[in-house]
Short mmCIF file of C-alpha atoms and ligand atoms in Angstrom, two decimals:
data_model
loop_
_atom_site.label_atom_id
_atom_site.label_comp_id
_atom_site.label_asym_id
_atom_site.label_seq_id
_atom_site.Cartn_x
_atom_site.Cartn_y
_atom_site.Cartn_z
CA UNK A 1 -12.40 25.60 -58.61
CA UNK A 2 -9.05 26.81 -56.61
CA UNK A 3 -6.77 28.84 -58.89
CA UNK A 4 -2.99 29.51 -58.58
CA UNK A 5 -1.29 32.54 -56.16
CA UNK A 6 -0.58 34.41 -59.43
CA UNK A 7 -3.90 34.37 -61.09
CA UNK A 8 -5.06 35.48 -58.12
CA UNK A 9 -2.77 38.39 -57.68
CA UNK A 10 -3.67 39.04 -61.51
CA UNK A 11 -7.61 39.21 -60.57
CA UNK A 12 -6.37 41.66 -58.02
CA UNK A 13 -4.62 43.71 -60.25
CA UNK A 14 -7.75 43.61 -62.28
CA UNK A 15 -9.80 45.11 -59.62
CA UNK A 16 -7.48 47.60 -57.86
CA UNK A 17 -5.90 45.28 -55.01
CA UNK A 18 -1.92 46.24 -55.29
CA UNK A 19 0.07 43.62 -55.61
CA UNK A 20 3.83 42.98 -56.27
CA UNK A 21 5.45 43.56 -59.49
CA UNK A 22 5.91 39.33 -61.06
CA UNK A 23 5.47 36.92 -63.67
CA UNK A 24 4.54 33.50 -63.86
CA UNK A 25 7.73 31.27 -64.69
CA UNK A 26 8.17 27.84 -65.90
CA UNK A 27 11.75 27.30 -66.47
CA UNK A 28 15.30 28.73 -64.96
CA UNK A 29 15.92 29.97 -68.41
CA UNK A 30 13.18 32.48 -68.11
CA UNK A 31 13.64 33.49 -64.54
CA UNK A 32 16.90 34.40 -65.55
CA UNK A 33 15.61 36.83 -68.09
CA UNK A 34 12.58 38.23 -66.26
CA UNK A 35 14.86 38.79 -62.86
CA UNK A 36 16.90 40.90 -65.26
CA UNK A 37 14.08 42.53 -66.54
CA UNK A 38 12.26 43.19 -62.84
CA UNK A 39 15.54 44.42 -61.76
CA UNK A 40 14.29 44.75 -57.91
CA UNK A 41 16.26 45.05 -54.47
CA UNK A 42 14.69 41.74 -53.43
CA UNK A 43 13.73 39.01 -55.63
CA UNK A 44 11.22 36.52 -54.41
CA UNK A 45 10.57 33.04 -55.81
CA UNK A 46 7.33 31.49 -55.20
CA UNK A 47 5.93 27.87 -55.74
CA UNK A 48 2.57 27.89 -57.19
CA UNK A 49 1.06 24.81 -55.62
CA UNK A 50 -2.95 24.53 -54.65
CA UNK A 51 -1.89 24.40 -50.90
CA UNK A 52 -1.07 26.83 -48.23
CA UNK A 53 2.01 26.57 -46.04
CA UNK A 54 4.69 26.94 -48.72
CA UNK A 55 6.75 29.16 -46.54
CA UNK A 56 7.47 27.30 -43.68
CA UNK A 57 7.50 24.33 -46.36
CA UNK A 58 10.52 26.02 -47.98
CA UNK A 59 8.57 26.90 -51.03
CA UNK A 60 9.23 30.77 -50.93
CA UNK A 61 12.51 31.65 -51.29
CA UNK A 62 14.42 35.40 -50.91
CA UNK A 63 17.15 36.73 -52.72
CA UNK A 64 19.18 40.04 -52.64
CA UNK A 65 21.33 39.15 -56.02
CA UNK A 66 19.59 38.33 -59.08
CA UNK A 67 21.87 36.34 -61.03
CA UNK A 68 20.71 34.01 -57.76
CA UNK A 69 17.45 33.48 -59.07
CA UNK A 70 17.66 31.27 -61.66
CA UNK A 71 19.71 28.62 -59.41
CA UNK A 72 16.22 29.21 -57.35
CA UNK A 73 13.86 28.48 -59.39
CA UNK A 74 16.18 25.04 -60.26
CA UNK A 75 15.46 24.21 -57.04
CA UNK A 76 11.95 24.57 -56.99
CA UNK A 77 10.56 23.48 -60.12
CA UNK A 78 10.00 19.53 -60.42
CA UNK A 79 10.78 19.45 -56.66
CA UNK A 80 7.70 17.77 -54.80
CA UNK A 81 6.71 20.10 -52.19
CA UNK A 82 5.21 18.76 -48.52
CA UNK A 83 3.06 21.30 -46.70
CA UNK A 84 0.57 20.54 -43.90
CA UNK A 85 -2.10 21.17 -46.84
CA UNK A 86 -0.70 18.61 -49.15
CA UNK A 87 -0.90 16.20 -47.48
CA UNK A 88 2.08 13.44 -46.90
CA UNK A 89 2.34 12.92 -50.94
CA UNK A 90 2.66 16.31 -51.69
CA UNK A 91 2.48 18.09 -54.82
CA UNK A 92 5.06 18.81 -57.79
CA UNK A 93 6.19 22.43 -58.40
CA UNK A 94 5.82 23.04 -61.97
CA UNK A 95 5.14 26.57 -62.04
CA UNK A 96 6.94 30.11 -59.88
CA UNK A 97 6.08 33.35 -59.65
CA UNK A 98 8.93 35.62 -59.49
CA UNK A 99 8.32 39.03 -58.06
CA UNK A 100 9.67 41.66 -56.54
CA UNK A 101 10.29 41.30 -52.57
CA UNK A 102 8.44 43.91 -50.37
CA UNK A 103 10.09 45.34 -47.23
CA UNK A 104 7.63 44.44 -44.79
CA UNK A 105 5.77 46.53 -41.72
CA UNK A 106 3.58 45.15 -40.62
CA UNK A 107 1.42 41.28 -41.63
CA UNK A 108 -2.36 41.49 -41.70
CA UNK A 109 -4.86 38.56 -42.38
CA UNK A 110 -7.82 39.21 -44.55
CA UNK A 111 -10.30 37.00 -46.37
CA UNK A 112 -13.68 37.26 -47.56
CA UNK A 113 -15.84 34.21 -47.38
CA UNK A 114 -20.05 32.64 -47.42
CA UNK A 115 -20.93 33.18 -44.11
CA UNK A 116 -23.06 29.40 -43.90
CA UNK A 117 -25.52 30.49 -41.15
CA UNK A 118 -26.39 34.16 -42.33
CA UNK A 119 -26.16 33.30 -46.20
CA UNK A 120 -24.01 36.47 -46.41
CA UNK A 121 -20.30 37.28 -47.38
CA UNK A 122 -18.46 37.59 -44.35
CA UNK A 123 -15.01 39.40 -44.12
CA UNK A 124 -12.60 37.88 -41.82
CA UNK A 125 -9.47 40.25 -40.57
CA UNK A 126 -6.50 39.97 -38.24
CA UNK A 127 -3.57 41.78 -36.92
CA UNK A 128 -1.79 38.00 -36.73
CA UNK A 129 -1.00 38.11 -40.46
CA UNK A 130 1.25 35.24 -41.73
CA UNK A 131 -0.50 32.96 -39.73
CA UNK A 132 -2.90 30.11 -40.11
CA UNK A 133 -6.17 31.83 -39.10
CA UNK A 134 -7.67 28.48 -37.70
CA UNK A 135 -4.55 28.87 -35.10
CA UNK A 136 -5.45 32.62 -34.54
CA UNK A 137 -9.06 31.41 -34.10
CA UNK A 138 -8.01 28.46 -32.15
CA UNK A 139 -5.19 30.38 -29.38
CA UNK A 140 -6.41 34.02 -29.52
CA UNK A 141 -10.37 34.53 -30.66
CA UNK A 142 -10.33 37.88 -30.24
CA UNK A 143 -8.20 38.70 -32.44
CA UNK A 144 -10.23 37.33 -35.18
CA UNK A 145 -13.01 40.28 -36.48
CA UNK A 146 -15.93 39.97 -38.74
CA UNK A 147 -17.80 41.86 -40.53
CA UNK A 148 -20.88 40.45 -42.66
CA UNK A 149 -21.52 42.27 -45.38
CA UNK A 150 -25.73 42.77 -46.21
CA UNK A 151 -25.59 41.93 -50.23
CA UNK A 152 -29.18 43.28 -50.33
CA UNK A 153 -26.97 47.28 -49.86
CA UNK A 154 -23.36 45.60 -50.99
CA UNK A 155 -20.21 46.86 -49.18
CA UNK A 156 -20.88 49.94 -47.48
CA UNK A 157 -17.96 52.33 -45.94
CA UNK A 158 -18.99 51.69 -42.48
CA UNK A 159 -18.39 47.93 -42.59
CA UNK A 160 -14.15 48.73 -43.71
CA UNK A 161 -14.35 51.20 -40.97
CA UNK A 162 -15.58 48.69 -38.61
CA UNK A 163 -12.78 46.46 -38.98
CA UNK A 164 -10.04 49.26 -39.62
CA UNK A 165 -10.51 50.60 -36.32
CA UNK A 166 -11.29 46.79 -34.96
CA UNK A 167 -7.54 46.34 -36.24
CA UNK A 168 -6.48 49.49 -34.57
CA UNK A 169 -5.21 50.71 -37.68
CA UNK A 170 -5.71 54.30 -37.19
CA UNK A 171 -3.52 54.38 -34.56
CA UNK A 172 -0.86 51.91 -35.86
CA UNK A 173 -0.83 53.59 -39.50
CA UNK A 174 -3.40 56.24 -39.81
CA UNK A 175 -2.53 57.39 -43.15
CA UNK A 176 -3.25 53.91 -44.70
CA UNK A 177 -7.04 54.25 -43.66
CA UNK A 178 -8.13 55.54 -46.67
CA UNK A 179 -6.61 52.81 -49.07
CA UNK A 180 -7.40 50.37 -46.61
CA UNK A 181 -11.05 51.03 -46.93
CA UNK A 182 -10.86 51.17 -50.63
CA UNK A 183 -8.98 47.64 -50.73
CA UNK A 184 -11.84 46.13 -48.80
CA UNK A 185 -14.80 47.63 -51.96
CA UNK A 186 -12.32 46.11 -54.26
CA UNK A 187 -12.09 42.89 -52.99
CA UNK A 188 -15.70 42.87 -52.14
CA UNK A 189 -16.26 43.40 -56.37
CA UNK A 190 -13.68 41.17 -57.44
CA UNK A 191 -15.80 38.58 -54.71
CA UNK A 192 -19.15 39.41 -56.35
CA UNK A 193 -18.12 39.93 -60.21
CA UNK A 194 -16.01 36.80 -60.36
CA UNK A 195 -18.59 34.54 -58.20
CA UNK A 196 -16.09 33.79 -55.83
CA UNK A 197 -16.88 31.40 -53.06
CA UNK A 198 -13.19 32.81 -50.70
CA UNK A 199 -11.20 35.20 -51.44
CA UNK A 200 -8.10 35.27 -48.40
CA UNK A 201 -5.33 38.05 -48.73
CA UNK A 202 -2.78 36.06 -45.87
CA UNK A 203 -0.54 38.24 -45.35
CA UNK A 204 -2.02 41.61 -46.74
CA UNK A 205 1.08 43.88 -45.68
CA UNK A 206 1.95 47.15 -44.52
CA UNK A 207 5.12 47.91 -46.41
CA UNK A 208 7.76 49.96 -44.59
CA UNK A 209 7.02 52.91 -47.21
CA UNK A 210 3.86 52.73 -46.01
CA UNK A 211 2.01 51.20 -48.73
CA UNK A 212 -0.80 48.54 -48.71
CA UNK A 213 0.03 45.02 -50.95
CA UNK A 214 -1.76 42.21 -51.47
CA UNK A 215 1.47 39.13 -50.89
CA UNK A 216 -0.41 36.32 -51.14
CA UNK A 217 -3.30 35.44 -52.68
CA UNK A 218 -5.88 32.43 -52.76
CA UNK A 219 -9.32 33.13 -54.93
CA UNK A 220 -12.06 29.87 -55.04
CA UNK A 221 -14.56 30.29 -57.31
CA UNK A 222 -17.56 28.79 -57.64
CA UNK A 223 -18.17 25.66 -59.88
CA UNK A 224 -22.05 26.06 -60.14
CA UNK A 225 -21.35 29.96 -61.81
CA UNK A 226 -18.23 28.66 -63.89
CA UNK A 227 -20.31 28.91 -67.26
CA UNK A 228 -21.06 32.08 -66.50
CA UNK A 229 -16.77 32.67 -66.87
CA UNK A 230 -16.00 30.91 -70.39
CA UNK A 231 -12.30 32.73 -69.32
CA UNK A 232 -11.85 30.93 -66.15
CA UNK A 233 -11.19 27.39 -67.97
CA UNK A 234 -7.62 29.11 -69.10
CA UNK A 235 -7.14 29.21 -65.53
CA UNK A 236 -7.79 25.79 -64.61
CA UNK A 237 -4.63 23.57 -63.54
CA UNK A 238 -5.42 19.58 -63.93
CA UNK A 239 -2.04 18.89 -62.26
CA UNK A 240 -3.80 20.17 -59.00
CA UNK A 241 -6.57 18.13 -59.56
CA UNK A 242 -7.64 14.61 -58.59
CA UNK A 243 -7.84 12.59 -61.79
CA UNK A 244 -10.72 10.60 -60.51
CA UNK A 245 -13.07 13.80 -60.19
CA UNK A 246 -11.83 15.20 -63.88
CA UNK A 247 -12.99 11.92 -65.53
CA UNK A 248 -16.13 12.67 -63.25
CA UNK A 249 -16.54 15.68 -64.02
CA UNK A 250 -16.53 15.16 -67.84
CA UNK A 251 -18.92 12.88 -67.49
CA UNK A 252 -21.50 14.76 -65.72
CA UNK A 253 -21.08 13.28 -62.10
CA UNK A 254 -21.07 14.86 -58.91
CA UNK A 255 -17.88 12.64 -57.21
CA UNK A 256 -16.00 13.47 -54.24
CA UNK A 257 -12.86 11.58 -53.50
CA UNK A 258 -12.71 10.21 -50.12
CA UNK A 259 -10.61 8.23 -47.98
CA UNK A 260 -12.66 4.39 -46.92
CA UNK A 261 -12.33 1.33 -49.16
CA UNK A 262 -16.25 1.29 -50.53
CA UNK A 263 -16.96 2.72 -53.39
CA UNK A 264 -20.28 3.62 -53.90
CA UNK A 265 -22.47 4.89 -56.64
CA UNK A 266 -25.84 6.38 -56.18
CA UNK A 267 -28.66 7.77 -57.87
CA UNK A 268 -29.47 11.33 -55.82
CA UNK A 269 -27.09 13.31 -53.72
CA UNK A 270 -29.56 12.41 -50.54
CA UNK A 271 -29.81 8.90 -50.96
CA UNK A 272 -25.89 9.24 -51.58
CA UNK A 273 -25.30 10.89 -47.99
CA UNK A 274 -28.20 7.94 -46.67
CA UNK A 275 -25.85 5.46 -48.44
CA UNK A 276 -22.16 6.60 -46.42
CA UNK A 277 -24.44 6.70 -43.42
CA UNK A 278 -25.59 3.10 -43.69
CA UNK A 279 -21.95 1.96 -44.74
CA UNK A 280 -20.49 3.55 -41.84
CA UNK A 281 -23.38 2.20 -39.61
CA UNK A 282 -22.55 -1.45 -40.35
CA UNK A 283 -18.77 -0.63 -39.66
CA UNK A 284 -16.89 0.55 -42.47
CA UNK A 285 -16.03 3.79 -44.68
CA UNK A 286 -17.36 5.37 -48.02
CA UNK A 287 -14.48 5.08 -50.75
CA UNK A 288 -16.22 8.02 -51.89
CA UNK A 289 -19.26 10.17 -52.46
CA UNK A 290 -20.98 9.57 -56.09
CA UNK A 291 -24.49 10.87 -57.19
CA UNK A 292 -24.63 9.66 -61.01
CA UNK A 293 -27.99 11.97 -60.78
CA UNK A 294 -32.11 11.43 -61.09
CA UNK A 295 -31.52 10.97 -64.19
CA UNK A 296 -28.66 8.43 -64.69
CA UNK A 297 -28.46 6.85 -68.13
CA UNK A 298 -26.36 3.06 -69.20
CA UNK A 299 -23.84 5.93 -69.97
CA UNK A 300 -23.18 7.53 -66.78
CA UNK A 301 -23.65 4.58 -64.80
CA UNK A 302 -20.85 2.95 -66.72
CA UNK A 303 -18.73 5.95 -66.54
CA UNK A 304 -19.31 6.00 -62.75
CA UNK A 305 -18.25 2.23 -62.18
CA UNK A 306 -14.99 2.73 -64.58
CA UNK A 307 -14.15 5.56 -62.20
CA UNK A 308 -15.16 3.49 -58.70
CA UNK A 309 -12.67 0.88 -60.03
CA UNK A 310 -10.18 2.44 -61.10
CA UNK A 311 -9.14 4.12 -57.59
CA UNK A 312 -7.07 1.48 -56.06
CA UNK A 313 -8.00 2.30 -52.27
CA UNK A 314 -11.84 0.32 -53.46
CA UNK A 315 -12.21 -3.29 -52.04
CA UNK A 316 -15.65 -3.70 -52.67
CA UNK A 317 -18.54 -1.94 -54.77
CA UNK A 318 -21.80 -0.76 -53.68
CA UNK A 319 -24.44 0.26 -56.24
CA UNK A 320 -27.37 1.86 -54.48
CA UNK A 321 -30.25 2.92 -57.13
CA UNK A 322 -33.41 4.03 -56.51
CA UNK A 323 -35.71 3.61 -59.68
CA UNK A 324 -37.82 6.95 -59.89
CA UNK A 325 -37.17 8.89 -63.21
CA UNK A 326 -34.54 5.97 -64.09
CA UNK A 327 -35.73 2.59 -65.04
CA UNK A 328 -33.77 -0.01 -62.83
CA UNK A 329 -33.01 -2.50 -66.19
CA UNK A 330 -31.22 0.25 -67.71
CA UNK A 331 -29.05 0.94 -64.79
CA UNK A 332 -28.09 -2.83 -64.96
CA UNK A 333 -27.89 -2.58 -68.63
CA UNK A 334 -24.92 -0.12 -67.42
CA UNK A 335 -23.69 -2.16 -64.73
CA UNK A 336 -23.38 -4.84 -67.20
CA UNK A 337 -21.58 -2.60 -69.91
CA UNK A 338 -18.97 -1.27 -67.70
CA UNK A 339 -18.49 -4.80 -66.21
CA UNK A 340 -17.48 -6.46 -69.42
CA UNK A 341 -14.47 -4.24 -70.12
CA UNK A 342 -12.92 -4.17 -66.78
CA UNK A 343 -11.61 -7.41 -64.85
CA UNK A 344 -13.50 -6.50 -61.73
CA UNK A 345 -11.58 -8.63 -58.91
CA UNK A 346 -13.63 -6.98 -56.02
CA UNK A 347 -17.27 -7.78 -54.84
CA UNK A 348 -19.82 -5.85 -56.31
CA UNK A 349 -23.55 -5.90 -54.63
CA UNK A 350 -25.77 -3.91 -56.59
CA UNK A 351 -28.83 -2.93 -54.55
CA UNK A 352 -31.83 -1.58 -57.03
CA UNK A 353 -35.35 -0.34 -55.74
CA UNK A 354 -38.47 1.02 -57.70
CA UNK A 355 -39.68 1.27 -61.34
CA UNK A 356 -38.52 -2.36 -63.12
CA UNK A 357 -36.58 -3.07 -60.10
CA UNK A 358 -36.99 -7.02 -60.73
CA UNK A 359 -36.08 -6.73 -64.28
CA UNK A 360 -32.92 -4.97 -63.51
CA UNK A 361 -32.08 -7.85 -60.83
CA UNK A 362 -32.75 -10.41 -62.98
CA UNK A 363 -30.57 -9.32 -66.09
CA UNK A 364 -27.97 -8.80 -63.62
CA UNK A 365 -28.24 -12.27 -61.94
CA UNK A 366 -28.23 -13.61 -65.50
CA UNK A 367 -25.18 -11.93 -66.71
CA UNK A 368 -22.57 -14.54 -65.59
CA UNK A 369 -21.18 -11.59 -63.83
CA UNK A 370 -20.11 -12.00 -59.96
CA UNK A 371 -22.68 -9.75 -58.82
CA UNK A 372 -24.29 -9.85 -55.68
CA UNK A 373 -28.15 -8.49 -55.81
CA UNK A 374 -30.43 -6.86 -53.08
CA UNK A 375 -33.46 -5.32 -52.58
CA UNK A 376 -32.98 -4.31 -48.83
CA UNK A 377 -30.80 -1.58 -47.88
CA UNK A 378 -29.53 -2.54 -44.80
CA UNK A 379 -29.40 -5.74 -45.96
CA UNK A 380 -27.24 -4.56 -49.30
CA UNK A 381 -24.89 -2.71 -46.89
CA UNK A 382 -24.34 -5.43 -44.53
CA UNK A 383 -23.31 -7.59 -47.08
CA UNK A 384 -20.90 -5.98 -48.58
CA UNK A 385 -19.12 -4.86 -45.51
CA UNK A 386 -18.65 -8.75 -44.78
CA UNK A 387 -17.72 -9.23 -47.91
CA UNK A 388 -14.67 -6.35 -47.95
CA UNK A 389 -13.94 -6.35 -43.93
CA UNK A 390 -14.48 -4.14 -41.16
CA UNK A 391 -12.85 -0.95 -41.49
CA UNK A 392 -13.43 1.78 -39.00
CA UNK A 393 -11.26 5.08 -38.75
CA UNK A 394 -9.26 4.86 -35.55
CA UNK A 395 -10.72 8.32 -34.02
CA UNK A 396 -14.36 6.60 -34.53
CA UNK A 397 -13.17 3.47 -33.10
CA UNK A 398 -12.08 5.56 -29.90
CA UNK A 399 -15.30 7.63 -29.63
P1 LIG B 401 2.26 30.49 -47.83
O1 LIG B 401 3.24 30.08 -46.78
O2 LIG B 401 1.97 29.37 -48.78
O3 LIG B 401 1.03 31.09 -47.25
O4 LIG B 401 2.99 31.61 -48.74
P2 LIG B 401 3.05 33.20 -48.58
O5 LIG B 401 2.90 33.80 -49.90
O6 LIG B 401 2.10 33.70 -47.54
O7 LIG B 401 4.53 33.45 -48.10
C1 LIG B 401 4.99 32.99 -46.84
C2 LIG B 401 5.79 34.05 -46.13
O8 LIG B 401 6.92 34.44 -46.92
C3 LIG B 401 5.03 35.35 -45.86
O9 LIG B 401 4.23 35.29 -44.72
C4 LIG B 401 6.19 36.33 -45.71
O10 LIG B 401 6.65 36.32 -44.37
C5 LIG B 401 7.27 35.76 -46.63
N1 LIG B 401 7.31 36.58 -47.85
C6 LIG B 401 6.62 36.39 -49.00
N2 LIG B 401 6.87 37.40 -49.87
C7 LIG B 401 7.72 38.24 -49.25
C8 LIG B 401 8.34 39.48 -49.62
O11 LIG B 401 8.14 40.03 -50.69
N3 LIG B 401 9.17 40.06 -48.71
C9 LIG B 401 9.42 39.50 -47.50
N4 LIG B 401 10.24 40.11 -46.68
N5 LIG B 401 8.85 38.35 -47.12
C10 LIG B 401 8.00 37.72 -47.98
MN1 LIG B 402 0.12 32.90 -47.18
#
């Protein structure tokens, strides 16, 4: 689960990480009155989006004179916002932050992260604050540091000296040190308490009066520890959310939204991955990822189809069970359900394997429905690439 740039900077607050003075604004109305309340030298007006890039984007804006900055935060809020993390659509601004502006030193990157190969958190730093750190990692390497952390010992003081001096920080700003080792514990906690999965600080700044402040702020967390945070749901923001994967979701399933015209829906998240493979292999793209689980029910089979159909990029269905713990008529049973309240216009071949697996066809070939049934995979996934069209991505198609 992503959160917004200002519960983020309000987790930091929580654990010691400085961060401007702001407030979270919806209308011009109350940027008008919390301006007037912040009364600051620089006033800074922030769209809260799920996406990076806001800046260059035109989503932060600067002011000098507050009785500018409710005519700012008119021109944010409804505005649809285009970064390069958006995506072409974009999103809609429905929420600022208004804080106070910092006068600015000196930009530093830092993020703390799952290092995938060690299995341990990882921070990232960089003197190239205020930049994309793929680009720092892509045109200068060395100037991106790391330093795993061991979470057998937890954050020790040694790794934050590591990367201060790795920054050259106690020559650039030596009496920082101290608070900048400090930061690094507290974002290490907040990381650990919160079960975060990336925490990234981009820029954290050196302020001219040489103080350390957190500007920006992006904080995943973890789905698989969310019930362990009843308080994170207040946090949650739908808007930024795919409405396919909330109705999944609430229904139990594991989807992932992605960007081919089959949609498929699988019991298991291995035979799921098998299933994209085999798709791809006879020459055309997953809609999506969709494990309905070992133990799918008529329920959240039906719930899975309703969601496969209703994205509009699906030209043709593949339903790919495997009958271990699930009995194969029930899945059909489901199949069947879900089919009779939607006008499904697209092929459907429904491919079912193991415990009652000829039962399942059968009440399926019965149902009147225009259903095509298999038993092979290969087979199944042939046929309903011929049936939708060949669709490769143009960078496969090249390689
Ligand atoms: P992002 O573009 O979505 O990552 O948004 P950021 O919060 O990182 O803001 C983008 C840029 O705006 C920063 O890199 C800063 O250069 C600038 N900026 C943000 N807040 C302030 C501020 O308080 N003072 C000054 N001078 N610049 C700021
Ligand atoms: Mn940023």
């Amino acid at each position: 689960m992503n959160i917004h740039e200002f519960q983020a900077k309000q987790l930091f607050a929580q654990f010691g990480i400085p961060v401007p003075i702001g407030k979270e604004i919806r209308t011009p109305r109350a940027a008008e009155k919390w301006a007037a309340k912040l009364n600051a030298s620089v006033y800074v007006v922030k769209a809260q989006i799920h996406a990076g890039g806001r800046g260059k984007a035109g989503g932060v804006k600067l002011t000098k004179n507050c009785a500018e900055v409710p005519a700012l935060a008119k021109e944010l809020l409804g505005r649809n916002l285009v970064t390069h993390q958006t995506g072409p659509k974009g999103r809609k601004v429905r929420r600022l932050l208004v804080e106070e502006g910092a006068g600015i030193a000196r930009e530093l990157y830092l993020s703390l992260l799952v290092d995938r190969d060690s299995g341990w958190p990882v921070f990232i730093a960089s003197t190239e604050g205020g930049m994309e750190i793929e680009e720092v990692a892509a045109k200068a390497p060395e100037k991106v540091l790391k330093e795993p952390v061991d979470p057998a010992v937890g954050y020790q003081g040694y790794n934050g000296r590591n990367l201060a001096y790795g920054l050259g920080l106690p020559a650039l700003e030596p009496s920082i040190l101290g608070s900048f080792i400090a930061l690094l514990g507290n974002l290490y906690r907040l990381f650990m308490e919160k079960n975060a999965s990336l925490v990234e600080i981009n820029p954290l700044v050196i302020t001219h009066d040489k103080k350390l402040i957190a500007l920006d702020g992006k904080v995943s967390l973890d789905d698989n520890a969310l019930f362990k945070h009843p308080d994170f749901q207040a946090m949650r923001d739908l808007h930024e959310e795919d409405p396919l994967e909330i109705e999944a979701t609430n229904n139990n399933l594991n989807y992932v939204k992605l960007d081919g015209n089959i949609g498929c829906m699988v019991n298991g998240a291995g035979l799921a991955m098998a299933t994209m493979d085999v798709i791809k292999l006879a020459g055309s793209e997953p809609a999506n990822f969709l494990d309905v689980g070992g133990g799918a029910t008529k329920e959240t089979v039906a719930a899975g189809f309703r969601i496969l159909l209703k994205d509009r990029n699906v030209k043709g269905i593949f339903i790919n069970i495997f009958g271990g713990i699930v009995r194969c008529e029930r899945i059909a049973h489901g199949v069947i359900e879900a089919a009779k309240e939607v006008d499904i216009r697209i092929p459907v071949v429904v491919r079912l394997q193991g415990t009652n697996a000829d039962e399942g066809r059968k009440l399926l070939q019965e149902s009147g429905l225009k259903i095509e049934v298999a038993t092979d995979l290969w087979e199944a996934a042939q046929k309903i690439v011929a049936l939708t069209g060949k669709r490769r991505k143009k960078a496969d198609a090249a390689s």
